Short mmCIF file of C-alpha atoms and ligand atoms in Angstrom, two decimals:
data_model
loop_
_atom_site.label_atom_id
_atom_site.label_comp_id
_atom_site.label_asym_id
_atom_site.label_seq_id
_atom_site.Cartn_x
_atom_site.Cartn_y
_atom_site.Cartn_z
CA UNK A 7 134.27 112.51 97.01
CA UNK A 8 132.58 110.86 93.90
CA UNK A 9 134.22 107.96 92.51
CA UNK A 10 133.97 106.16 89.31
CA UNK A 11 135.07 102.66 88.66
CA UNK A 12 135.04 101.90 84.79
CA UNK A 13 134.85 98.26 83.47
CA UNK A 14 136.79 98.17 80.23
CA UNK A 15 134.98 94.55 79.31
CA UNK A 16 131.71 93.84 76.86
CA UNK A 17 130.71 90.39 74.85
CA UNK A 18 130.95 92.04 71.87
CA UNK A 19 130.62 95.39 70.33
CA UNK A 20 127.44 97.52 69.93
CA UNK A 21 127.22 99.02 66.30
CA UNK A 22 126.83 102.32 67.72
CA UNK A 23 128.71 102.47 70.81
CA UNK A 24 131.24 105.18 71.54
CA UNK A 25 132.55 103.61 74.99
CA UNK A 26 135.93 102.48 75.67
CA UNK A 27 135.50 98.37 76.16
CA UNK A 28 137.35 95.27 75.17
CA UNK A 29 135.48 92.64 73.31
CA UNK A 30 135.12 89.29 74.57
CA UNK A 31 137.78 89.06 76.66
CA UNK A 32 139.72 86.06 78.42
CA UNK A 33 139.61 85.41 82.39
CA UNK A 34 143.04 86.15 82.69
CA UNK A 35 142.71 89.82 81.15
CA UNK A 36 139.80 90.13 83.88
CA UNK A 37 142.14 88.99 86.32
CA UNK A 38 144.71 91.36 85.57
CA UNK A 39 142.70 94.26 85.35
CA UNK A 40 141.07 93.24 89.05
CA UNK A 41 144.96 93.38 89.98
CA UNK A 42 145.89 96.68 88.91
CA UNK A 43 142.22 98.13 89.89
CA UNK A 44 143.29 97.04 93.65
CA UNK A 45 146.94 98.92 93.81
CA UNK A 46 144.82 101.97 92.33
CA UNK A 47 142.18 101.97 95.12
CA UNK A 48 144.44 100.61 97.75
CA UNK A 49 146.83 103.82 96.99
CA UNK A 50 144.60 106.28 98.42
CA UNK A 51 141.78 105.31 100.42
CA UNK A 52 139.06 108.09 100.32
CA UNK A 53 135.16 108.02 102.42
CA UNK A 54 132.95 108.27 98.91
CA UNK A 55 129.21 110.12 98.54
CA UNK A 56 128.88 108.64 95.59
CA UNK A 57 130.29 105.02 93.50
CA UNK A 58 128.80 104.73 89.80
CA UNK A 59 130.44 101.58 88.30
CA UNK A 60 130.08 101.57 84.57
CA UNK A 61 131.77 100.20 81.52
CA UNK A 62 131.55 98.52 79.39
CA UNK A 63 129.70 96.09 81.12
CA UNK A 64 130.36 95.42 84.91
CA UNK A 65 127.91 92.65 84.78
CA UNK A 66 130.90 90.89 82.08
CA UNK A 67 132.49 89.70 85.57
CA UNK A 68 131.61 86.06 86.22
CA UNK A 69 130.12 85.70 89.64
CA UNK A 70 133.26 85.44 91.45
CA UNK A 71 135.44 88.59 89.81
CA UNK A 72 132.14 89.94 90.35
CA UNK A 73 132.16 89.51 94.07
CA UNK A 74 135.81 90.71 94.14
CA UNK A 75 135.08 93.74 92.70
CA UNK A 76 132.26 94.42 95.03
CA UNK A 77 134.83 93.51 98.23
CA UNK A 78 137.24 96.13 96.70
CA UNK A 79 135.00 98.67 96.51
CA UNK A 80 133.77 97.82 99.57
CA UNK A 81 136.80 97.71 101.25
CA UNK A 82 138.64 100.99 99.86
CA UNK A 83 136.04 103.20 99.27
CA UNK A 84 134.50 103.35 102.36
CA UNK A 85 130.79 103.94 102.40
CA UNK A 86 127.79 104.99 104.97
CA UNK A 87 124.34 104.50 104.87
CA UNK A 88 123.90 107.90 102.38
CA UNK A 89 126.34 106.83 99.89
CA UNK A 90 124.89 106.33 96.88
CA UNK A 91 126.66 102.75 94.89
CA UNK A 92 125.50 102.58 91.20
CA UNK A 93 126.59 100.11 88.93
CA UNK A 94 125.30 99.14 85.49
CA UNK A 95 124.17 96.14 83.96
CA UNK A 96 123.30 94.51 80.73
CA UNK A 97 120.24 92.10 80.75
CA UNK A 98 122.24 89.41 78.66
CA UNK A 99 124.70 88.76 81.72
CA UNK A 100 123.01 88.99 84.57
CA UNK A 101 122.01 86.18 86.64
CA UNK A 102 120.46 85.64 89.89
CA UNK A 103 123.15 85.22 91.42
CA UNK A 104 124.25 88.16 90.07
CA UNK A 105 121.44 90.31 91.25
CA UNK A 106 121.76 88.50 94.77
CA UNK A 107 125.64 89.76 94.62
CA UNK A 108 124.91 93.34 93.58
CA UNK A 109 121.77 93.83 96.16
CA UNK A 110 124.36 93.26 98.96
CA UNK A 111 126.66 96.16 97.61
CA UNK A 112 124.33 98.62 95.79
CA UNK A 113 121.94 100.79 96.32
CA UNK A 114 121.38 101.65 92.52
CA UNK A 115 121.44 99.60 89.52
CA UNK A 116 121.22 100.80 85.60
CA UNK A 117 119.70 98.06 83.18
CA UNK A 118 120.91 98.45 79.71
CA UNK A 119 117.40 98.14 78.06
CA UNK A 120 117.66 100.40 75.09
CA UNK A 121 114.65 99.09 73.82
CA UNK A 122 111.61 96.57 74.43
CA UNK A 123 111.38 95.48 70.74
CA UNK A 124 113.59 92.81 69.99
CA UNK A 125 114.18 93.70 65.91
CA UNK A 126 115.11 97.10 67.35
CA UNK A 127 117.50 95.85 69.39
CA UNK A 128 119.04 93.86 67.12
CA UNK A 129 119.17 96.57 64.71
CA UNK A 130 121.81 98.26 66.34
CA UNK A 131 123.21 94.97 67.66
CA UNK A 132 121.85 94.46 71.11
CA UNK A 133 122.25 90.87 71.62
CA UNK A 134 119.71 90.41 74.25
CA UNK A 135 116.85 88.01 73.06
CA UNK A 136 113.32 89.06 74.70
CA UNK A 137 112.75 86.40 77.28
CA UNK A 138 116.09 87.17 78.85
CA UNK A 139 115.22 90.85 78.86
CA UNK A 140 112.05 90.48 80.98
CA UNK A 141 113.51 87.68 82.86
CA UNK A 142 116.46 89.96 83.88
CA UNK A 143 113.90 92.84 84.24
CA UNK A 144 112.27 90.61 86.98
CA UNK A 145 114.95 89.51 89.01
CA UNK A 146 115.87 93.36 89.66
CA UNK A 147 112.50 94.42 90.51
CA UNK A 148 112.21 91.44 92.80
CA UNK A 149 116.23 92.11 94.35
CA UNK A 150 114.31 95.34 95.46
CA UNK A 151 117.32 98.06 94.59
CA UNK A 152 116.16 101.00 96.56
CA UNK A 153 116.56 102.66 93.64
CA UNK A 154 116.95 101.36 89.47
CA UNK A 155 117.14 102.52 85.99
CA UNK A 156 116.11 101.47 82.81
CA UNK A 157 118.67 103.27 79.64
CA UNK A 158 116.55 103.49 76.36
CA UNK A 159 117.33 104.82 73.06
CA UNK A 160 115.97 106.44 70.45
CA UNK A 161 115.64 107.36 67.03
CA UNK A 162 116.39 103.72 66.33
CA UNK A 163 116.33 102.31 62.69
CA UNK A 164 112.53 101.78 61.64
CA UNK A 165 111.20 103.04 64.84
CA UNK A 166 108.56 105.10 65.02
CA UNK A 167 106.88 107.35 67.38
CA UNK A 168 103.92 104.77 68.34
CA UNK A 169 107.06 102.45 69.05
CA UNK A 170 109.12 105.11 71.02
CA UNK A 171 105.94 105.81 73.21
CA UNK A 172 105.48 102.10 73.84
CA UNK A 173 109.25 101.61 74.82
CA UNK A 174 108.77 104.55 77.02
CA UNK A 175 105.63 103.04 78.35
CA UNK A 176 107.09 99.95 79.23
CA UNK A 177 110.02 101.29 81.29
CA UNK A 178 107.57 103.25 83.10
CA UNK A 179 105.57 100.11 84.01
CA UNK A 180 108.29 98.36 84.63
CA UNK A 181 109.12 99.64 88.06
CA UNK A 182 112.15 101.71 87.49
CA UNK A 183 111.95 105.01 89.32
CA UNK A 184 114.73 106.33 86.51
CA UNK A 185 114.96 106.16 82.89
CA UNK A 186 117.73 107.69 80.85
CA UNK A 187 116.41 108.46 77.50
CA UNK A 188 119.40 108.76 74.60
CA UNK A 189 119.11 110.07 70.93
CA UNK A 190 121.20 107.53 68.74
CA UNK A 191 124.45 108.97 67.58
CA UNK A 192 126.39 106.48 66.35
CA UNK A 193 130.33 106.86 66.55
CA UNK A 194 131.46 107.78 62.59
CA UNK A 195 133.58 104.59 62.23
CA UNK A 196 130.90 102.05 63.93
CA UNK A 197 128.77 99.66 61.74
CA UNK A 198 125.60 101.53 62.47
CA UNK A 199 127.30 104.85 61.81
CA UNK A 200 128.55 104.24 58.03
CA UNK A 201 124.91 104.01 57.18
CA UNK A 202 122.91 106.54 59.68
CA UNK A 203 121.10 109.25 58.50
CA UNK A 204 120.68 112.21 61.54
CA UNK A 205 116.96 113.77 61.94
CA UNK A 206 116.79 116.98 64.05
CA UNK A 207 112.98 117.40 63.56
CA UNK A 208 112.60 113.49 64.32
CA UNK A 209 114.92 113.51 67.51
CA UNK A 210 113.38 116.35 68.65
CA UNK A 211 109.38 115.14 68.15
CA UNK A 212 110.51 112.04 70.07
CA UNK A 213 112.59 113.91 72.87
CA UNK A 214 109.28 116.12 73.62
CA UNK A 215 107.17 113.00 73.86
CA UNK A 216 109.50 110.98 76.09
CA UNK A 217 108.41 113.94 78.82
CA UNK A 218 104.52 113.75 77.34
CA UNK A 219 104.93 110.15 78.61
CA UNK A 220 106.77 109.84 81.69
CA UNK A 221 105.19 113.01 82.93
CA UNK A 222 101.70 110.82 83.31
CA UNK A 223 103.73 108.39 85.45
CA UNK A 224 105.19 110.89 87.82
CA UNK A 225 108.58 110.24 86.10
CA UNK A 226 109.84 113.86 85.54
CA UNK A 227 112.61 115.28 83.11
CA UNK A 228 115.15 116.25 85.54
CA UNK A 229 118.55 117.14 82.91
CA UNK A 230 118.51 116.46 78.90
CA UNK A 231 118.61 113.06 79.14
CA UNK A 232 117.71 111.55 82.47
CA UNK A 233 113.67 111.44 84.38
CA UNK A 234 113.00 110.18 87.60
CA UNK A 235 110.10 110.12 89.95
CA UNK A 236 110.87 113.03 92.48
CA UNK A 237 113.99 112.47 94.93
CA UNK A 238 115.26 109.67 92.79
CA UNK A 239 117.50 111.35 90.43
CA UNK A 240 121.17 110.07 90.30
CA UNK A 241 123.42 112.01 92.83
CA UNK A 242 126.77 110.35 91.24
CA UNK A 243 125.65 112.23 87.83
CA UNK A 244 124.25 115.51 89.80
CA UNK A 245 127.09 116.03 91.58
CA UNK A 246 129.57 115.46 88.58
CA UNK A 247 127.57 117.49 86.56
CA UNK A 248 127.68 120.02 89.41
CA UNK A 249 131.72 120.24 89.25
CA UNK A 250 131.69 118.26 92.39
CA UNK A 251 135.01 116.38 92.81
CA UNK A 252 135.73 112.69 91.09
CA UNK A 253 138.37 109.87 91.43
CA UNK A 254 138.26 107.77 87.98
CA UNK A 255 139.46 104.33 88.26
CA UNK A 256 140.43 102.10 85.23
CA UNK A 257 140.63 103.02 81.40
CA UNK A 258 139.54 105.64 80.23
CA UNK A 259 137.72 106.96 83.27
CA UNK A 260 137.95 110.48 84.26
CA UNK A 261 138.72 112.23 87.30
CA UNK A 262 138.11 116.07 88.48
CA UNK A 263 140.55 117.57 91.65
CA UNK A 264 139.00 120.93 91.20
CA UNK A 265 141.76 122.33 88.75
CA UNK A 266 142.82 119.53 86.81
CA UNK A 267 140.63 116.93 84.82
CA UNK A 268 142.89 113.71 84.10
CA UNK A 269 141.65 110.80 82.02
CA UNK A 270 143.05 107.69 82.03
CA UNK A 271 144.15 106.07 78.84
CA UNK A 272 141.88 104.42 77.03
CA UNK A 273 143.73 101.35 76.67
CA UNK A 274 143.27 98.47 78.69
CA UNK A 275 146.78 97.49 77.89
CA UNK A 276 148.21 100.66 78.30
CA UNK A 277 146.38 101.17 81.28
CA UNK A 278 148.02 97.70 83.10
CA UNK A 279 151.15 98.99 81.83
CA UNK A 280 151.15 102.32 83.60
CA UNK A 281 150.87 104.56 81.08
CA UNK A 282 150.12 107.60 82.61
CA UNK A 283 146.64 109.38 82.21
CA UNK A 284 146.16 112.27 79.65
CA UNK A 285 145.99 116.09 81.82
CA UNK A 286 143.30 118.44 80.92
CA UNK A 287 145.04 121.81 81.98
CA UNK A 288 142.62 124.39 81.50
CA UNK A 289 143.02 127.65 83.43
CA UNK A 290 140.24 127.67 85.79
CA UNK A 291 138.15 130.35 84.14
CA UNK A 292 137.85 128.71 81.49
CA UNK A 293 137.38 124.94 83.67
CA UNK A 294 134.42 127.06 85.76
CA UNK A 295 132.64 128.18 82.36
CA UNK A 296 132.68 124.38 81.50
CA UNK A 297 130.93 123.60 84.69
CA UNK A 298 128.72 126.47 84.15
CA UNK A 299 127.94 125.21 80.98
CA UNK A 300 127.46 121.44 81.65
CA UNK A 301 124.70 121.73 84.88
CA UNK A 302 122.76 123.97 82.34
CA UNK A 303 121.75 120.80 80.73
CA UNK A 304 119.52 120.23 84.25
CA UNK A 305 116.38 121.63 84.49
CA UNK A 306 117.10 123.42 87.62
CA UNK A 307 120.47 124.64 86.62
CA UNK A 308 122.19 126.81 89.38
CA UNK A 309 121.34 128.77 92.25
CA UNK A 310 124.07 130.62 94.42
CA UNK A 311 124.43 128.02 96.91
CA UNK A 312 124.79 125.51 94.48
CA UNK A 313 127.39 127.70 92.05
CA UNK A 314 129.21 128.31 95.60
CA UNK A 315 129.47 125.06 96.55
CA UNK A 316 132.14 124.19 93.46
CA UNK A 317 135.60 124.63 94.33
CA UNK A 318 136.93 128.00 93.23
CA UNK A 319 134.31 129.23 91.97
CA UNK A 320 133.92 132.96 91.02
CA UNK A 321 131.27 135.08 92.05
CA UNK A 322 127.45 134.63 91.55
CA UNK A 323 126.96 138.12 90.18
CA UNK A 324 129.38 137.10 87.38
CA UNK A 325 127.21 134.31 86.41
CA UNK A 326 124.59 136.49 86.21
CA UNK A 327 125.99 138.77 83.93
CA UNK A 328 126.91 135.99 82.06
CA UNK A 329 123.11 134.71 81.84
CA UNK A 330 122.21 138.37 80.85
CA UNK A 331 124.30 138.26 77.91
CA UNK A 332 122.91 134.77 77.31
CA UNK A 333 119.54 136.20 77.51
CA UNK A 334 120.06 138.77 75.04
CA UNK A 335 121.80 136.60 72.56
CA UNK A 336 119.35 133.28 73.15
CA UNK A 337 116.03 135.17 73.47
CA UNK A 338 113.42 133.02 75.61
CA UNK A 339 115.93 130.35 76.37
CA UNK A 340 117.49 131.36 79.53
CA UNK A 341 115.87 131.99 82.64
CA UNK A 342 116.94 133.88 85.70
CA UNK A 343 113.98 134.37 87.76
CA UNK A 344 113.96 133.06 91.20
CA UNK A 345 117.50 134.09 91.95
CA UNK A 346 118.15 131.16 89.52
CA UNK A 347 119.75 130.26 86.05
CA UNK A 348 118.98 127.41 83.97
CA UNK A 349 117.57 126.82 80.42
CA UNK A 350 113.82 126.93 79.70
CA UNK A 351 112.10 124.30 78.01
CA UNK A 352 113.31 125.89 74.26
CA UNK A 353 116.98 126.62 75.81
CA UNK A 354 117.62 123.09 76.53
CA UNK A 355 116.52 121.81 73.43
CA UNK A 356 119.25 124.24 72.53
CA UNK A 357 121.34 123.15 74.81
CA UNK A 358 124.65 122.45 72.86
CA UNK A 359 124.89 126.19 70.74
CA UNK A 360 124.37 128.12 74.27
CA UNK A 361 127.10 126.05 75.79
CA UNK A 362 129.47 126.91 72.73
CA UNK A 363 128.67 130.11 73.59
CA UNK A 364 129.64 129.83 77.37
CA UNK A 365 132.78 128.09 76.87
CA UNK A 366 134.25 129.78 73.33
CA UNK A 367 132.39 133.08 73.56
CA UNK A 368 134.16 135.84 74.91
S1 SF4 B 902 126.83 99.88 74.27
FE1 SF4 B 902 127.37 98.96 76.25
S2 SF4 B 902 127.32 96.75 75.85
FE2 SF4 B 902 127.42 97.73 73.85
S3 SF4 B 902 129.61 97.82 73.37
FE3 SF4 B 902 129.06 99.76 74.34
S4 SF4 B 902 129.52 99.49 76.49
FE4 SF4 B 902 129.43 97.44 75.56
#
């Protein structure tokens, strides 16, 4: 099972962000929401592959609903030495005690970089100044996290591609062995996204150089958005993307049985008040074309074993057909060679039209 915990809480808001999160919240909302989240996880107690805590921002907590957190998770989602615990954090709130905390618990943690330049930053409202973003960066290299990531973005306001490259550079150097790498696309009704002007051509010359980059650092383009040095990719993310089963815990966090996806209101209030989640009932066809779809964005997409392993799946001759007709309609974009089917280079920059074309196609 692969469980996510999401933490509703953030000092303020991003001007771009599209995440469900309270702003500046009071110790007593924290404490209810620590509450609830313990009759959720104490309902059902499952053995996990996989914990990704994410918000939000976990690292909100103070040190002590920190540590409670970590106990609960600890105590009802029972681990082993291969699970994989990821949790995220933001450089502004973490601490070292903090880091000491989250070494005991996890075996992954995400830094919320977004970028090295501090006017950047601010730009879309990062509040982070640039001492406490190397400071923070050096307490998790020296917590040594078996494994870490650093989240950029870009396609920032006034960046250009000499200051992408150097961003990219200085994750790399950093000591990360991940590095998610997001296009800004600010929600329509956030500060930024009032005054945001889209570039394809731009995005796209500064998506190809992220992999220019990292690829000279061994840090390889493994799915759209995500590199990592070999054997260091995120299994909480693979396997999700993979259709692989998922307990959500808190608002707004989803949760996959294998039929059903339900997501959990995204109200923090609501949530503490029981208000039941939202259910995604889409006839399973239809649900296994979505997971088709969604582990296209990796660049090793499916092979039988893989496509077998999700629950109910159909046959793998049916995906192939389905790849032919892809083929045909996507020329040069879709690959099936090596009793495999995923995107090539060109079909992932594509990525988004071809999976219309799985899912609403006929
Ligand atoms: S981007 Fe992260 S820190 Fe900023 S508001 Fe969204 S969840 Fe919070």
């Amino acid at each position: 099972m692969n469980c996510y915990i999401h933490v509703p809480f953030c000092a303020a808001k991003c001007g771009y962000c599209a995440f469900y999160s309270e702003a500046g919240a009071g110790k007593e909302l924290v404490e209810a929401y620590l509450r609830r989240l313990e009759q959720d996880l104490s309902a059902d107690i499952v053995h996990c592959e996989t914990v990704y805590v994410g918000g939000g921002t976990p690292t909100y907590l103070d040190c002590s609903q920190l540590e409670r957190l970590c106990k609960l998770i600890h105590r009802y989602l029972p681990s082993d030495e291969n699970t994989e615990l990821s949790i995220e954090a933001n450089p502004e709130s973490l601490t070292e005690e903090k880091v000491a905390l989250l070494r005991q618990y996890f075996t992954r943690l995400s830094m919320g970089v977004q970028s090295f330049d501090a006017m950047s930053r601010e730009r879309i409202g990062r509040r982070c100044s640039q001492e406490k973003l190397l400071d923070a960066l050096d307490l998790v290299r020296r917590a040594g996290f078996p494994h870490w990531n650093c989240d950029l973005i870009y396609s920032l306001p006034g960046q250009t591609a000499a200051m992408w490259e150097q961003d990219l550079r200085m994750a790399a150097e950093c000591g990360a062995d991940h590095i998610s790498c997001y296009a800004l696309t600010p929600e329509e009704n956030s500060r930024l996204g009032a005054t945001f002007d889209e570039d394809d051509e731009r995005e796209t010359e500064f998506y190809q150089l992220a992999e220019q980059v990292l690829d000279k650092y061994g840090i390889h383009r493994y799915e759209i958005s995500n590199y990592a040095r070999r054997g260091c990719g995120c299994r909480h993310n693979l396997n999700v993307w993979r259709g692989g089963l998922l307990r959500g815990y808190g608002p707004a966090a989803a949760g996959f049985d294998g039929f059903i996806r339900r997501i959990e209101v995204e109200s923090l209030n609501g949530w503490l008040n029981g208000a039941p989640p939202e259910v995604d009932e889409i006839p399973l066809p239809e649900r296994l074309n979505e997971i088709f779809a969604v582990n296209l964005r990796t660049v090793d997409g499916w092979d039988e074993a893989a496509w077998q392993r999700v629950e109910n799946s159909d046959r793998w001759e049916n995906r192939l057909k389905i790849a032919e007709k892809l083929q045909k309609s996507f020329p040069g974009q879709v690959s099936t060679s090596g009793g495999r089917i995923k995107l090539t280079p060109e079909g992932l920059l594509f990525w988004n039209t071809i999976a219309q074309e799985i899912i609403y196609g006929d």
